[in-house]
Coordinates of C-alpha atoms and ligand atoms in Angstrom, one line a residue:
X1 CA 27.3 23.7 35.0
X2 CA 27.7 27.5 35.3
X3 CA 24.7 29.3 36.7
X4 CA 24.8 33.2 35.7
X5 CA 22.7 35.6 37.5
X6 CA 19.4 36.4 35.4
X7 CA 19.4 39.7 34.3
X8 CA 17.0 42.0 36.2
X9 CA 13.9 44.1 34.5
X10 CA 11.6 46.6 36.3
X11 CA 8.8 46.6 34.3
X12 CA 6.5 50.1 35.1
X13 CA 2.2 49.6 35.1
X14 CA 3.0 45.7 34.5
X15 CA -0.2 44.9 37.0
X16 CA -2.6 45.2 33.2
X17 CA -2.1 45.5 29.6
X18 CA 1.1 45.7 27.6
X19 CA 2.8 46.2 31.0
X20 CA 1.7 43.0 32.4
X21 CA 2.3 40.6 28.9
X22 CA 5.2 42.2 28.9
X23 CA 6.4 41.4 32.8
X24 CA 5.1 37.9 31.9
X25 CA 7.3 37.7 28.5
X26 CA 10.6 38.7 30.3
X27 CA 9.8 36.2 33.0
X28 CA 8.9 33.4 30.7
X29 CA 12.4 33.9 28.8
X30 CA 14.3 33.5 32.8
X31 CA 14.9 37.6 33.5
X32 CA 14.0 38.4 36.9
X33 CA 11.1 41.3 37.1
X34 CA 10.2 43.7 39.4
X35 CA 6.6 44.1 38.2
X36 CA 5.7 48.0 39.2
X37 CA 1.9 49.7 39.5
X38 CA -0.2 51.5 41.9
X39 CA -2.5 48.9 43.1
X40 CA -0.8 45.8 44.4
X41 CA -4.1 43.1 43.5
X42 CA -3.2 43.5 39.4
X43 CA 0.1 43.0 39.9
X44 CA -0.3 40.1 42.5
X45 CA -2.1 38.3 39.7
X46 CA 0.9 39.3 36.9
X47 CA 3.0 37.1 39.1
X48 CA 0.9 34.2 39.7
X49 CA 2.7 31.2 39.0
X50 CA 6.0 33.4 38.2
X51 CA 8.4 32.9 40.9
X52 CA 10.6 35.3 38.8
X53 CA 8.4 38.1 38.5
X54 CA 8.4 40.4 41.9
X55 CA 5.5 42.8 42.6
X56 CA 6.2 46.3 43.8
X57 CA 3.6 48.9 44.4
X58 CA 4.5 52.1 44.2
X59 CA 4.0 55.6 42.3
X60 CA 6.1 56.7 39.6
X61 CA 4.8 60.1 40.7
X62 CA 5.3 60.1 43.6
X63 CA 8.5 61.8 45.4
X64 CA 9.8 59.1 45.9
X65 CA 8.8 56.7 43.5
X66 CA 11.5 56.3 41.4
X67 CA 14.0 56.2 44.1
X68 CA 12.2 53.5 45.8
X69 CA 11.7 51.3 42.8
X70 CA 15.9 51.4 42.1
X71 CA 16.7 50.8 45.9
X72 CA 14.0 47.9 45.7
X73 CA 15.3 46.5 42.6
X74 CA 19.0 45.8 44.0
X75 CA 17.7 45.0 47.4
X76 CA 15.9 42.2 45.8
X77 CA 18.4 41.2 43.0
X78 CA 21.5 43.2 43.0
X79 CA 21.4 44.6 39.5
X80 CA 19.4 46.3 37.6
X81 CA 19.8 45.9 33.5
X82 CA 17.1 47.4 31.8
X83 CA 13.7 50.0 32.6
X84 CA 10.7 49.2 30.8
X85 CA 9.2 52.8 31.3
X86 CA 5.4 51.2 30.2
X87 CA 3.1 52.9 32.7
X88 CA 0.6 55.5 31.4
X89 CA -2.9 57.2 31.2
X90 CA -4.2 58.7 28.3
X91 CA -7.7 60.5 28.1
X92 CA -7.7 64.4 27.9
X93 CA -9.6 66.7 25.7
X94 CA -9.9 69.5 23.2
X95 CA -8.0 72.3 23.9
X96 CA -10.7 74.9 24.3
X97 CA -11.7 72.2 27.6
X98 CA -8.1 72.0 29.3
X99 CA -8.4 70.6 32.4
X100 CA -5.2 71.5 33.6
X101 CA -5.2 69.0 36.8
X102 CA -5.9 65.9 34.4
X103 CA -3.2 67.3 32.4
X104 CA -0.9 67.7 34.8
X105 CA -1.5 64.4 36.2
X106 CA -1.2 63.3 32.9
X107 CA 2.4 64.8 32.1
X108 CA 3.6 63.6 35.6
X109 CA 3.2 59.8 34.9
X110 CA 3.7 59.9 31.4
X111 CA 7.1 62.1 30.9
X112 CA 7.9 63.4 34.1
X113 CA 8.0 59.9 35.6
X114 CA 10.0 58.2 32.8
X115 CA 12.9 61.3 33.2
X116 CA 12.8 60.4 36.7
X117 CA 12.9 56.8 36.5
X118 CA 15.8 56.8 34.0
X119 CA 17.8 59.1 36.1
X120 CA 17.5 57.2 39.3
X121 CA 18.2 54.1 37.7
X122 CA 21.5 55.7 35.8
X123 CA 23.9 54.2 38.1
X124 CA 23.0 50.9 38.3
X125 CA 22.1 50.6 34.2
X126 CA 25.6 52.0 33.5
X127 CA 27.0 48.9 35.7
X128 CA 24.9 46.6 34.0
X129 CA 25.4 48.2 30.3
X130 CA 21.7 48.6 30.4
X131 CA 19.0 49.0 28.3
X132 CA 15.8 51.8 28.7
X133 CA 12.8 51.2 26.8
X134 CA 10.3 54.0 26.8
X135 CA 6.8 53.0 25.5
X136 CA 5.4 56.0 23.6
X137 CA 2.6 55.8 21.0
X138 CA 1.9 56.2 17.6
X139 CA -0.4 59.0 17.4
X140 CA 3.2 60.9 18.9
X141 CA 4.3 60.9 15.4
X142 CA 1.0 62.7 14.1
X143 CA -1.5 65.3 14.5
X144 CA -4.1 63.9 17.8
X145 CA -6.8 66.4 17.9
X146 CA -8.9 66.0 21.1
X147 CA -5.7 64.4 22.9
X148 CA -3.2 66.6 22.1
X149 CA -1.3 66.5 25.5
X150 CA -1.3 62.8 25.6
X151 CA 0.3 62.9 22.2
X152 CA 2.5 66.0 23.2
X153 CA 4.1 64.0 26.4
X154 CA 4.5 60.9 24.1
X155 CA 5.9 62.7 21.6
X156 CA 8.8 63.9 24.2
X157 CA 9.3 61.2 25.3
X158 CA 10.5 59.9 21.7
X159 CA 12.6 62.6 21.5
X160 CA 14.3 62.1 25.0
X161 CA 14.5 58.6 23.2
X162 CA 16.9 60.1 20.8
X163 CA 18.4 63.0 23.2
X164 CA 19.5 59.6 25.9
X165 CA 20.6 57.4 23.4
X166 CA 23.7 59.3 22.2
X167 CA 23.9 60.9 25.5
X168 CA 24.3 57.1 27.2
X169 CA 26.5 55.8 24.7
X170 CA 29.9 56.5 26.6
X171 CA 28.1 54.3 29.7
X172 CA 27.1 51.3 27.2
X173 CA 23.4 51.9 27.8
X174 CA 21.0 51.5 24.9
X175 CA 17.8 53.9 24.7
X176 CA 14.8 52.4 22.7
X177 CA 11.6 53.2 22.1
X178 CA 8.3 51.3 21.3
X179 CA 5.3 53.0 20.0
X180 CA 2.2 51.0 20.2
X181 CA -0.7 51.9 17.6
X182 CA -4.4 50.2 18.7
X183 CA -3.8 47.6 21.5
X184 CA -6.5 46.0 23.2
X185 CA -6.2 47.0 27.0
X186 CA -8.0 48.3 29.9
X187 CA -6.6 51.6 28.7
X188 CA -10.0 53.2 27.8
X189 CA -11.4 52.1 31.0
X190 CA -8.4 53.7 33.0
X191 CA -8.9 57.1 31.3
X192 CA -12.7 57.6 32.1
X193 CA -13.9 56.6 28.6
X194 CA -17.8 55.8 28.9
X195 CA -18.6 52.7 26.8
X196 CA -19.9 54.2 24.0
X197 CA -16.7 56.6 23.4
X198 CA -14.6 53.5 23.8
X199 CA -16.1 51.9 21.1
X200 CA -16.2 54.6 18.8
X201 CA -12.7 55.1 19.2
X202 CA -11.9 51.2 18.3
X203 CA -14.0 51.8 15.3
X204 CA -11.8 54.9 14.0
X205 CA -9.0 52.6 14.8
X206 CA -9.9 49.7 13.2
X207 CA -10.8 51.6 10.2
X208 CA -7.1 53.1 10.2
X209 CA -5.3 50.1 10.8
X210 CA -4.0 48.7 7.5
X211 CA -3.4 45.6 8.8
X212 CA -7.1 45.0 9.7
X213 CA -7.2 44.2 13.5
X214 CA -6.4 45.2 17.4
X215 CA -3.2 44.7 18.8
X216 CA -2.9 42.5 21.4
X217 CA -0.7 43.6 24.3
X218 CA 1.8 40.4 23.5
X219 CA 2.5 42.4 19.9
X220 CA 4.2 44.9 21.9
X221 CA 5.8 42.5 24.6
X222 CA 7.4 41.1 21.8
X223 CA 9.1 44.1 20.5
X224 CA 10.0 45.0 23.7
X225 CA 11.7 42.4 24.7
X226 CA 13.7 41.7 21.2
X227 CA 15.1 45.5 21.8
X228 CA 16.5 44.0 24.9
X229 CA 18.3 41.1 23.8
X230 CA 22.2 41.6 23.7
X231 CA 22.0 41.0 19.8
X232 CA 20.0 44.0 19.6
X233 CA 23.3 45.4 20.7
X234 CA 23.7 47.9 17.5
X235 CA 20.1 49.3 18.0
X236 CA 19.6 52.2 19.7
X237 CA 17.9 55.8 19.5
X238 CA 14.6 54.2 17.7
X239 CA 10.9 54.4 17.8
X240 CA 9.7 51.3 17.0
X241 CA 6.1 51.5 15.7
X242 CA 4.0 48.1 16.6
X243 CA 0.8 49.3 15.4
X244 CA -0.5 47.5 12.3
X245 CA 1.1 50.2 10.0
X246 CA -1.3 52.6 11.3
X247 CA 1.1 55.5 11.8
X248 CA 2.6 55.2 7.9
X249 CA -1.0 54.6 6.2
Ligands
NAP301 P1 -3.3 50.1 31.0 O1 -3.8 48.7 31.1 O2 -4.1 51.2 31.6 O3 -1.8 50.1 31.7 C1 -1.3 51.2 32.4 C2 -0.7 50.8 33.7 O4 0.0 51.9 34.3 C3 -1.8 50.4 34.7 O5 -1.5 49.0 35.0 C4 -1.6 51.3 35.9 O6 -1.8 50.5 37.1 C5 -0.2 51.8 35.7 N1 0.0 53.2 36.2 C6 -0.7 54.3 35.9 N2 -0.2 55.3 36.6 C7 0.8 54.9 37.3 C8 1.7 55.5 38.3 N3 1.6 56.8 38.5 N4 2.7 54.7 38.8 C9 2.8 53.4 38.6 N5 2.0 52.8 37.7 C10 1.0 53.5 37.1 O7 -2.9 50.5 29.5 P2 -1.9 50.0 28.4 O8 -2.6 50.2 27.2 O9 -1.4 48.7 28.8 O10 -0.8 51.1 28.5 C11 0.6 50.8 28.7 C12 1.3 51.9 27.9 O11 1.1 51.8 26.5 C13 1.0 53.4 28.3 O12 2.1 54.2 28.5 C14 0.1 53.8 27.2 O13 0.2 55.2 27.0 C15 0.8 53.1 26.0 N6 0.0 52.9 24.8 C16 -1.2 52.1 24.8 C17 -1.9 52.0 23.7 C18 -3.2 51.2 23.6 O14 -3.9 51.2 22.6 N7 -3.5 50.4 24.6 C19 -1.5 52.7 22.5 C20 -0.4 53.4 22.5 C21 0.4 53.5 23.7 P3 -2.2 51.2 38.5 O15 -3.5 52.0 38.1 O16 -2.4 50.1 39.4 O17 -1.1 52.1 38.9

């Protein structure tokens, strides 16, 4: 019987949320993952009872992040074959009450850290014929007032979406894009949001969510991981809403 080496993920902020269902659908369907975050207990419980998923803490912003999470990768397994560039904060504020630390911060992890990712992971993706999927949002696509720099970074991060997928093309590597709407994470919780803001902002989204409910984190794990199969071969330079048809109501 022949016995091909599983194709090898690294998975970004998989230690909660979309990150983690999504780590947890890759390993399910035999890829090997290297589950990244900052704190190492989430991710510790990502891979319990995974012997295929592989937790790595470490910083996307930090100088070294990226780097470390590539060498990692092919220390552990020897390939790499597609970036799941999932981790993110959100939060922010009007304009007229910039806090330009949080955004900053905010920039760093959530476009700054993708670019960086994707370019230290070039090499190896372009051996592999590799795949990048950046997760953006909806709201990218549309006016966010109160969270316009969250939406801003998201939004360019679509675009370098487009920019990397023709760019890639001569190297065989597919860039993809999925843009959650309303998904039920810790998200909220991450970003500072006291209780009652949190669930005023599930009610707004709820009430402009067509299809009448939260997403849960497997919606997006889902798309995610049909963008990487090798019939998806013909797909690239999209932004794949998974949001309930919130972003074309
Ligand atoms: P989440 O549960 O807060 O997940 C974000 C993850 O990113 C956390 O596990 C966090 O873990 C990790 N992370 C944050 N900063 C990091 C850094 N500098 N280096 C490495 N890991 C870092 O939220 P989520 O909803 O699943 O979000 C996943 C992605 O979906 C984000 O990009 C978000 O913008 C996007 N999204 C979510 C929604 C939604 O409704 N939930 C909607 C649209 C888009 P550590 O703190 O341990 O590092």
């Amino acid at each position: 019987m022949e016995h091909s080496t599983p194709r090898v993920v690294v998975v970004t902020g998989a230690g909660t949320g979309i990150g983690r269902a999504t780590a947890q659908a890759f390993a399910t369907c035999g890829y090997a993952v290297v589950a990244v975050g900052r704190r190492a207990a989430p991710l510790v419980e990502t891979a319990v009872g995974r012997p295929g998923v592989t937790p790595l803490t470490a910083d996307v912003t930090a100088p070294d992040g990226p780097g470390m999470i590539v060498r990692e990768a092919l220390a552990r397994y020897g390939r790499l074959d597609m970036l799941v560039n999932n981790a993110g904060v959100a939060g922010g504020g009007p304009l007229a009450e910039l806090d330009e630390d949080a955004a900053r911060r905010q920039l760093e992890t959530n476009l700054l850290g993708p670019i960086r990712l994707a370019h230290a992971a070039l090499p190896a993706l372009t051996e592999a014929r590799g795949v990048i999927v950046n997760v953006t949002t909806s709201v990218g696509a549309r006016a966010s007032p109160g969270s316009s720099v969250y939406a801003g970074g998201k939004a360019a991060l679509d675009s370098l979406t487009r920019s990397w997928a023709v760019e890639l093309v001569p190297r065989g590597i597919r860039v993809v894009a999925v843009a959650p709407g309303a998904i039920d994470t810790p998200i909220g919780e991450h970003s500072g949001l006291s209780p009652e803001r949190r669930a005023a902002v599930r009610d707004w989204q709820l009430a402009h969510t067509p299809a009448g409910r939260i997403g849960r984190p497997e919606d997006v794990a889902w798309a995610i991981l049909r963008l990487c199969e090798p019939e998806a071969d013909f797909v690239t330079g999209v932004v794949l809403p998974v949001d309930g048809g919130a972003v074309v109501a």
